[in-house]
CSV table of C-alpha atoms in Angstrom, one decimal:
chain,number,residue,atom,x,y,z
A,21,MET,CA,-112.3,50.2,-187.8
A,22,THR,CA,-113.1,49.0,-184.3
A,23,PRO,CA,-111.1,45.9,-183.4
A,24,LEU,CA,-112.9,42.6,-182.8
A,25,LEU,CA,-111.0,41.8,-179.7
A,26,THR,CA,-109.4,44.3,-177.3
A,27,VAL,CA,-107.0,43.1,-174.5
A,28,ARG,CA,-105.8,45.8,-172.1
A,29,ASP,CA,-103.5,45.5,-169.1
A,30,LEU,CA,-104.0,41.8,-168.7
A,31,SER,CA,-102.1,40.4,-165.7
A,32,MET,CA,-102.0,36.9,-164.2
A,33,HIS,CA,-100.1,35.6,-161.2
A,34,PHE,CA,-99.4,32.1,-160.0
A,35,GLY,CA,-98.4,32.6,-156.4
A,36,GLY,CA,-95.5,35.0,-156.4
A,37,VAL,CA,-94.8,34.4,-160.1
A,38,ALA,CA,-96.1,37.0,-162.5
A,39,ALA,CA,-97.0,35.0,-165.7
A,40,LEU,CA,-98.5,38.1,-167.4
A,41,GLN,CA,-97.8,41.7,-166.7
A,42,GLY,CA,-99.9,44.4,-168.4
A,43,VAL,CA,-100.4,42.6,-171.7
A,44,THR,CA,-102.1,44.9,-174.2
A,45,PHE,CA,-103.0,44.2,-177.8
A,46,THR,CA,-105.9,44.2,-180.3
A,47,VAL,CA,-107.1,41.8,-182.9
A,48,ALA,CA,-108.5,43.3,-186.1
A,49,ARG,CA,-111.7,42.0,-187.5
A,50,GLY,CA,-111.1,39.6,-190.5
A,51,ALA,CA,-107.3,39.4,-189.8
A,52,ILE,CA,-104.9,36.7,-188.7
A,53,THR,CA,-103.0,37.8,-185.6
A,54,ALA,CA,-100.1,35.6,-184.3
A,55,ILE,CA,-98.7,35.6,-180.8
A,56,ILE,CA,-95.1,34.4,-180.7
A,57,GLY,CA,-92.3,34.3,-178.2
A,58,PRO,CA,-89.9,31.9,-176.5
A,59,ASN,CA,-91.0,29.0,-174.4
A,60,GLY,CA,-92.4,30.2,-171.1
A,61,ALA,CA,-93.2,33.7,-172.5
A,62,GLY,CA,-96.9,33.4,-171.4
A,63,LYS,CA,-98.6,32.8,-174.7
A,64,THR,CA,-100.9,29.9,-173.6
A,65,THR,CA,-101.6,31.8,-170.4
A,66,VAL,CA,-103.0,34.6,-172.5
A,67,PHE,CA,-105.3,32.1,-174.3
A,68,ASN,CA,-106.4,30.6,-171.0
A,69,CYS,CA,-107.3,34.1,-169.7
A,70,LEU,CA,-109.1,35.0,-172.9
A,71,THR,CA,-111.2,31.8,-172.9
A,72,GLY,CA,-112.0,31.7,-169.2
A,73,PHE,CA,-109.8,28.8,-168.1
A,74,TYR,CA,-107.9,31.2,-165.8
A,75,ALA,CA,-109.4,34.1,-163.9
A,76,ALA,CA,-107.0,36.9,-164.7
A,77,ALA,CA,-105.8,39.1,-161.7
A,78,ALA,CA,-106.4,42.3,-163.6
A,79,GLY,CA,-107.2,43.6,-167.1
A,80,VAL,CA,-109.9,44.0,-169.7
A,81,VAL,CA,-110.9,41.6,-172.4
A,82,ARG,CA,-113.7,42.9,-174.7
A,83,LEU,CA,-115.2,41.3,-177.8
A,84,GLN,CA,-117.0,43.7,-180.2
A,85,ARG,CA,-120.0,42.0,-181.8
A,86,GLU,CA,-122.5,43.5,-184.1
A,87,GLU,CA,-125.1,43.4,-181.3
A,88,GLY,CA,-122.8,45.1,-178.8
A,89,GLU,CA,-119.7,44.8,-176.7
A,90,ILE,CA,-119.1,41.8,-174.5
A,91,ASP,CA,-116.9,41.8,-171.5
A,92,LEU,CA,-115.5,38.3,-171.6
A,93,MET,CA,-113.8,38.5,-168.2
A,94,ARG,CA,-117.0,39.5,-166.4
A,95,ALA,CA,-119.1,37.0,-168.4
A,96,VAL,CA,-117.0,34.1,-167.1
A,97,HIS,CA,-115.9,35.4,-163.7
A,98,PRO,CA,-118.5,38.1,-162.6
A,99,THR,CA,-117.3,40.4,-159.8
A,100,LEU,CA,-119.6,42.6,-157.7
A,101,GLN,CA,-118.9,46.3,-157.9
A,102,PRO,CA,-119.6,48.6,-154.9
A,103,ARG,CA,-122.4,50.3,-157.0
A,104,ASP,CA,-124.1,47.0,-157.5
A,105,TYR,CA,-125.2,46.9,-153.8
A,106,LEU,CA,-127.2,50.0,-154.4
A,107,ASN,CA,-129.0,48.6,-157.5
A,108,PRO,CA,-131.1,45.5,-156.7
A,109,ARG,CA,-131.5,44.7,-160.4
A,110,ALA,CA,-127.8,44.9,-161.0
A,111,LEU,CA,-127.1,42.9,-157.9
A,112,ALA,CA,-129.5,40.1,-159.0
A,113,ARG,CA,-127.9,40.1,-162.5
A,114,GLN,CA,-124.4,39.8,-161.0
A,115,ALA,CA,-125.5,37.0,-158.6
A,116,TYR,CA,-127.1,35.1,-161.5
A,117,GLY,CA,-123.9,35.5,-163.5
A,118,TRP,CA,-121.8,34.3,-160.6
A,119,MET,CA,-124.0,31.1,-160.3
A,120,THR,CA,-124.1,30.4,-164.1
A,121,GLY,CA,-120.8,31.8,-165.3
A,122,GLY,CA,-118.2,29.6,-167.0
A,123,THR,CA,-116.2,29.1,-170.1
A,124,HIS,CA,-119.3,28.1,-172.0
A,125,LYS,CA,-120.2,31.8,-172.0
A,126,VAL,CA,-117.1,32.5,-174.0
A,127,VAL,CA,-118.2,30.0,-176.6
A,128,ARG,CA,-121.7,31.5,-176.6
A,129,ALA,CA,-120.1,34.9,-177.2
A,130,GLY,CA,-118.4,33.6,-180.3
A,131,VAL,CA,-114.9,32.6,-179.3
A,132,ALA,CA,-113.6,29.0,-179.9
A,133,ARG,CA,-110.2,27.5,-179.3
A,134,THR,CA,-108.0,24.5,-179.7
A,135,PHE,CA,-105.3,23.3,-177.4
A,136,GLN,CA,-101.6,22.4,-177.5
A,137,ASN,CA,-102.4,18.8,-176.7
A,138,VAL,CA,-105.2,17.3,-178.7
A,139,ARG,CA,-108.4,17.0,-176.6
A,140,LEU,CA,-110.9,14.9,-178.5
A,141,PHE,CA,-113.5,12.3,-177.4
A,142,ARG,CA,-111.3,9.4,-178.5
A,143,ASP,CA,-114.0,6.8,-178.1
A,144,MET,CA,-116.5,8.7,-180.2
A,145,THR,CA,-116.6,8.8,-183.9
A,146,VAL,CA,-115.4,11.8,-185.9
A,147,LEU,CA,-119.0,12.8,-186.7
A,148,GLU,CA,-120.1,12.4,-183.0
A,149,ASN,CA,-117.3,14.7,-181.9
A,150,LEU,CA,-118.7,17.4,-184.2
A,151,LEU,CA,-122.3,16.9,-183.2
A,152,VAL,CA,-121.4,17.2,-179.5
A,153,ALA,CA,-119.8,20.5,-180.2
A,154,GLN,CA,-123.1,21.9,-181.5
A,155,HIS,CA,-125.1,21.2,-178.4
A,156,ARG,CA,-126.1,24.8,-177.9
A,157,LEU,CA,-127.3,25.1,-181.5
A,158,VAL,CA,-129.8,22.3,-181.4
A,159,GLU,CA,-133.2,21.9,-179.7
A,160,ARG,CA,-132.5,20.9,-176.1
A,161,ARG,CA,-136.0,20.8,-174.6
A,162,LEU,CA,-136.8,17.4,-173.2
A,163,TRP,CA,-140.3,17.3,-174.5
A,164,ALA,CA,-139.2,18.3,-178.0
A,165,GLY,CA,-136.8,15.3,-178.1
A,166,ILE,CA,-139.5,12.9,-176.9
A,167,LEU,CA,-142.1,14.1,-179.3
A,168,ARG,CA,-139.5,14.7,-182.1
A,169,THR,CA,-141.1,18.0,-183.0
A,170,ARG,CA,-140.5,19.7,-186.3
A,171,GLU,CA,-138.1,22.2,-184.7
A,172,TYR,CA,-136.1,19.3,-183.1
A,173,LEU,CA,-135.7,17.4,-186.3
A,174,ALA,CA,-134.8,20.6,-188.3
A,175,ALA,CA,-132.1,21.5,-185.7
A,176,GLU,CA,-130.7,18.0,-185.8
A,177,ALA,CA,-130.6,18.0,-189.6
A,178,ALA,CA,-128.8,21.4,-189.6
A,179,ALA,CA,-126.2,20.2,-187.1
A,180,LEU,CA,-125.5,17.1,-189.3
A,181,ASP,CA,-125.3,19.2,-192.4
A,182,ARG,CA,-122.9,21.7,-190.7
A,183,ALA,CA,-120.6,18.8,-189.6
A,184,VAL,CA,-120.6,17.2,-193.0
A,185,ALA,CA,-119.8,20.5,-194.7
A,186,TRP,CA,-116.8,21.1,-192.5
A,187,LEU,CA,-115.6,17.6,-193.0
A,188,GLU,CA,-115.8,17.9,-196.7
A,189,LEU,CA,-113.9,21.2,-196.7
A,190,PHE,CA,-111.1,19.7,-194.7
A,191,GLY,CA,-111.0,16.5,-196.7
A,192,MET,CA,-112.1,14.2,-193.9
A,193,PHE,CA,-115.6,13.1,-195.0
A,194,GLU,CA,-114.3,9.5,-195.6
A,195,ASP,CA,-113.3,9.4,-191.9
A,196,ALA,CA,-116.7,10.4,-190.5
A,197,ASN,CA,-117.5,7.1,-188.9
A,198,ARG,CA,-114.0,6.3,-187.6
A,199,LEU,CA,-113.2,6.6,-184.0
A,200,ALA,CA,-111.3,9.8,-183.2
A,201,GLY,CA,-108.6,8.0,-181.3
A,202,GLU,CA,-107.8,5.9,-184.3
A,203,LEU,CA,-106.9,8.8,-186.6
A,204,PRO,CA,-103.3,9.7,-187.3
A,205,TYR,CA,-102.0,12.7,-185.3
A,206,GLY,CA,-102.2,15.2,-188.2
A,207,GLN,CA,-105.9,14.3,-188.7
A,208,GLN,CA,-106.6,14.6,-185.0
A,209,ARG,CA,-105.2,18.1,-185.1
A,210,ARG,CA,-107.4,18.9,-188.1
A,211,LEU,CA,-110.5,17.4,-186.4
A,212,GLU,CA,-110.0,19.6,-183.3
A,213,ILE,CA,-110.0,22.6,-185.5
A,214,ILE,CA,-113.2,21.4,-187.3
A,215,ARG,CA,-114.8,20.8,-183.9
A,216,ALA,CA,-114.1,24.4,-182.9
A,217,LEU,CA,-115.5,25.7,-186.2
A,218,CYS,CA,-118.8,23.8,-185.5
A,219,THR,CA,-119.5,26.1,-182.6
A,220,ASP,CA,-120.0,28.9,-185.2
A,221,PRO,CA,-117.3,31.3,-183.8
A,222,VAL,CA,-116.4,34.8,-184.9
A,223,LEU,CA,-112.9,34.5,-183.3
A,224,LEU,CA,-111.0,31.2,-183.7
A,225,CYS,CA,-108.0,30.8,-181.3
A,226,LEU,CA,-105.5,28.2,-182.4
A,227,ASP,CA,-102.9,27.1,-179.9
A,228,GLU,CA,-99.8,25.8,-181.8
A,229,PRO,CA,-101.9,24.2,-184.6
A,230,ALA,CA,-98.8,23.0,-186.5
A,231,ALA,CA,-97.1,21.3,-183.6
A,232,GLY,CA,-96.1,17.8,-184.6
A,233,LEU,CA,-97.1,18.2,-188.2
A,234,ASN,CA,-94.7,17.4,-191.1
A,235,PRO,CA,-93.9,20.1,-193.7
A,236,ARG,CA,-96.6,18.9,-196.1
A,237,GLU,CA,-99.3,18.9,-193.4
A,238,THR,CA,-98.1,22.4,-192.3
A,239,GLN,CA,-98.4,23.8,-195.8
A,240,ALA,CA,-101.9,22.4,-196.0
A,241,LEU,CA,-102.8,23.9,-192.7
A,242,SER,CA,-101.5,27.3,-193.8
A,243,ARG,CA,-103.7,27.2,-196.9
A,244,MET,CA,-106.7,26.2,-194.8
A,245,ILE,CA,-106.2,29.0,-192.3
A,246,LEU,CA,-106.0,31.5,-195.1
A,247,ARG,CA,-109.2,30.0,-196.7
A,248,LEU,CA,-111.0,30.4,-193.4
A,249,ARG,CA,-110.1,34.0,-193.2
A,250,ASP,CA,-110.8,34.8,-196.9
A,251,HIS,CA,-113.9,32.8,-197.6
A,252,HIS,CA,-115.6,32.2,-194.2
A,253,ASP,CA,-115.3,35.7,-192.6
A,254,LEU,CA,-113.3,34.4,-189.6
A,255,THR,CA,-110.9,36.3,-187.4
A,256,ILE,CA,-108.0,34.1,-186.3
A,257,LEU,CA,-105.7,34.4,-183.3
A,258,LEU,CA,-102.9,31.8,-183.2
A,259,ILE,CA,-99.9,30.8,-181.1
A,260,GLU,CA,-97.2,29.2,-183.1
A,261,HIS,CA,-93.5,28.4,-183.0
A,262,ASP,CA,-93.2,27.7,-186.7
A,263,MET,CA,-91.9,31.0,-188.0
A,264,ASN,CA,-92.3,30.1,-191.6
A,265,LEU,CA,-96.1,29.6,-191.1
A,266,VAL,CA,-96.4,32.8,-189.0
A,267,MET,CA,-94.6,35.0,-191.5
A,268,ASN,CA,-96.4,33.6,-194.4
A,269,ILE,CA,-100.0,33.9,-193.2
A,270,SER,CA,-100.1,36.5,-190.4
A,271,ASP,CA,-101.4,40.1,-190.9
A,272,HIS,CA,-100.2,41.2,-187.4
A,273,VAL,CA,-97.7,39.7,-184.9
A,274,VAL,CA,-97.6,40.2,-181.1
A,275,VAL,CA,-94.3,39.2,-179.4
A,276,LEU,CA,-94.3,38.1,-175.8
A,277,ASP,CA,-91.3,37.6,-173.5
A,278,HIS,CA,-91.5,37.0,-169.8
A,279,GLY,CA,-95.2,37.8,-169.7
A,280,GLU,CA,-94.9,41.2,-171.4
A,281,VAL,CA,-95.5,42.5,-174.9
A,282,ILE,CA,-92.1,43.6,-176.2
A,283,ALA,CA,-93.1,44.3,-179.8
A,284,SER,CA,-96.0,44.2,-182.2
A,285,GLY,CA,-96.5,45.0,-185.9
A,286,THR,CA,-96.3,43.4,-189.3
A,287,PRO,CA,-94.4,40.2,-189.8
A,288,ALA,CA,-91.7,42.0,-191.9
A,289,ALA,CA,-91.2,44.6,-189.1
A,290,MET,CA,-90.8,41.8,-186.4
A,291,GLN,CA,-88.2,39.9,-188.4
A,292,GLY,CA,-85.5,42.6,-187.7
A,293,HIS,CA,-86.8,44.1,-184.5
A,294,PRO,CA,-84.0,44.3,-182.0
A,295,ALA,CA,-86.1,43.3,-179.0
A,296,VAL,CA,-87.4,40.2,-180.9
A,297,LEU,CA,-84.0,39.1,-181.9
A,298,GLU,CA,-82.7,39.5,-178.4
A,299,ALA,CA,-85.6,37.5,-177.0
A,300,TYR,CA,-85.0,34.6,-179.4
A,301,LEU,CA,-81.3,34.7,-179.9
A,302,GLY,CA,-80.0,36.4,-176.7
A,303,VAL,CA,-77.3,39.0,-176.4
A,304,ALA,CA,-73.8,38.4,-177.7
A,305,GLU,CA,-71.1,38.4,-174.9
A,306,PRO,CA,-68.3,40.9,-175.4
A,307,VAL,CA,-64.8,39.6,-176.2
A,308,ASP,CA,-61.4,40.7,-174.9
A,309,GLY,CA,-60.6,44.2,-176.3
A,310,ALA,CA,-64.3,45.1,-176.9
A,311,SER,CA,-66.3,47.3,-174.7
A,312,GLY,CA,-67.2,45.7,-171.4
A,313,GLY,CA,-64.2,43.4,-171.3
A,314,GLY,CA,-64.6,39.6,-171.3
A,315,LEU,CA,-62.6,36.8,-172.7
A,316,ARG,CA,-61.5,36.2,-176.3
A,317,GLU,CA,-61.7,32.8,-177.8
A,318,GLU,CA,-58.4,31.6,-179.3
A,319,VAL,CA,-58.8,30.2,-182.7
A,320,VAL,CA,-56.1,27.6,-183.5
A,321,PRO,CA,-55.5,27.0,-187.2
A,322,VAL,CA,-55.8,23.4,-188.3
A,323,SER,CA,-52.3,23.3,-189.9
A,324,SER,CA,-50.7,24.0,-186.5
A,325,LEU,CA,-52.3,21.0,-184.8
A,326,PRO,CA,-50.0,18.0,-184.2
A,327,PRO,CA,-50.7,15.1,-186.6
A,328,VAL,CA,-52.8,12.3,-185.3
A,329,PRO,CA,-50.8,9.1,-185.1
A,330,PRO,CA,-52.3,6.2,-187.0
A,331,LYS,CA,-54.0,3.5,-185.0
A,332,PRO,CA,-52.0,0.2,-185.0
A,333,ARG,CA,-53.7,-2.5,-187.0
A,334,PRO,CA,-54.3,-5.7,-185.1
A,335,PRO,CA,-52.3,-8.8,-186.3
A,336,LEU,CA,-54.1,-11.1,-188.7
A,337,ILE,CA,-54.6,-14.5,-187.1
A,338,ILE,CA,-55.7,-17.4,-189.3
A,339,ASP,CA,-57.1,-20.5,-187.6
A,340,PRO,CA,-55.6,-23.5,-189.5
A,341,SER,CA,-58.7,-25.6,-188.7
A,342,VAL,CA,-60.9,-23.3,-190.9
A,343,ALA,CA,-58.3,-22.0,-193.4
A,344,ASP,CA,-58.9,-24.7,-196.0
A,345,ILE,CA,-62.5,-25.6,-195.1
A,346,GLU,CA,-63.5,-25.7,-198.7
A,347,ALA,CA,-60.8,-28.3,-199.5
A,348,CYS,CA,-62.0,-30.6,-196.8
A,349,PRO,CA,-63.8,-33.7,-197.9
A,350,PRO,CA,-67.4,-34.0,-197.1
C-alpha cells in the first residue's frame, strides 16, 4: 500500500549547525507512527519542516491523497525550476504560489498539528477556538454573510455541529462556554487536539501530547488516540518522550539522534535495538583490565569502614524560673 506521507532526504541547517541530515521515513495510512529520540535530536524540527514553519534546505515531503500527490514543500515554499522559465503557464503558476504560499496550504492539504507549548486563543471560549479553526470550511464571501444566505447559514450550522461533536467525544461539552485560558492544563492540551481535528485532517501531527499530564490523563489520551485511528480513519504522527505511551499505541517507531534516523521499525524491535540503547543510555566506559583500558572503581565493603562516633548530646539546662511554673500561684 502506498504510504500516506513520504519524507526523503530531509535536511535543515541553522547557520553552520545541521539540525537534520538526510532524514527519511514513511507514514503508513491508518497507522500511528512515533518519532522518538533524546532531547535535541531534531524531532520538532522535522514537524516544523513538514508543516511549513521551516523551509527545509533539501529533501522531499509528499502527501498521497485520493485525488493525487501533493508536494508539501513546494506548496508552502515554491521554488522556480530552470524549465519553468520556458513555460509561461508554469512560470505564472509558480509566481502565484510564491505570492500565496504559506502554512495554511499544509492545512488545506489535510495536515494538522499541535505544539509542545499550548497555543490557544486564551481570551476566547472553548467553542470559539473550535469555530475559528474551521474558517476555511465555512462560507467566507462578504455578501453571503450580509444577506445570511442559505449556504452561509448551513455552513455555520455544520461548523457548530462539528465542534460540539468533538467536544462530546472528548468529554468537554460542559466547558464549551468557558474561556480557554481558564481551563486546567490537561484540558488545554485536549482542546488543542480538538482544534486540530476541527480542520478535518487526514494526518494529525501531535508534538509531545502527553507532556505535563499525570498518569491518569496520559492513559485517557492513549485511549483517545487509538479511538481516533480505529473509528475516525485518521493517520497519526506523534513525537513523545513517554515510552510507555509510545510502546503501547504505536504501530511504527522512527528513532532520531543528532538529526539522523538511526533506526526504525516496530516498537518491540526498537526496545532492544543497540543504536537506540546507545542513544538513550550512552556507552559504558571500560574498566581496568577490560579491553581499552580505563580505571576500575574500588568497592569498599561496609564492614571495613570505621565506625561513626556518636554525636555528643548537649547538656540539659533547666531554667529555675520556669521549672515549677504550674505550682506558682495565680
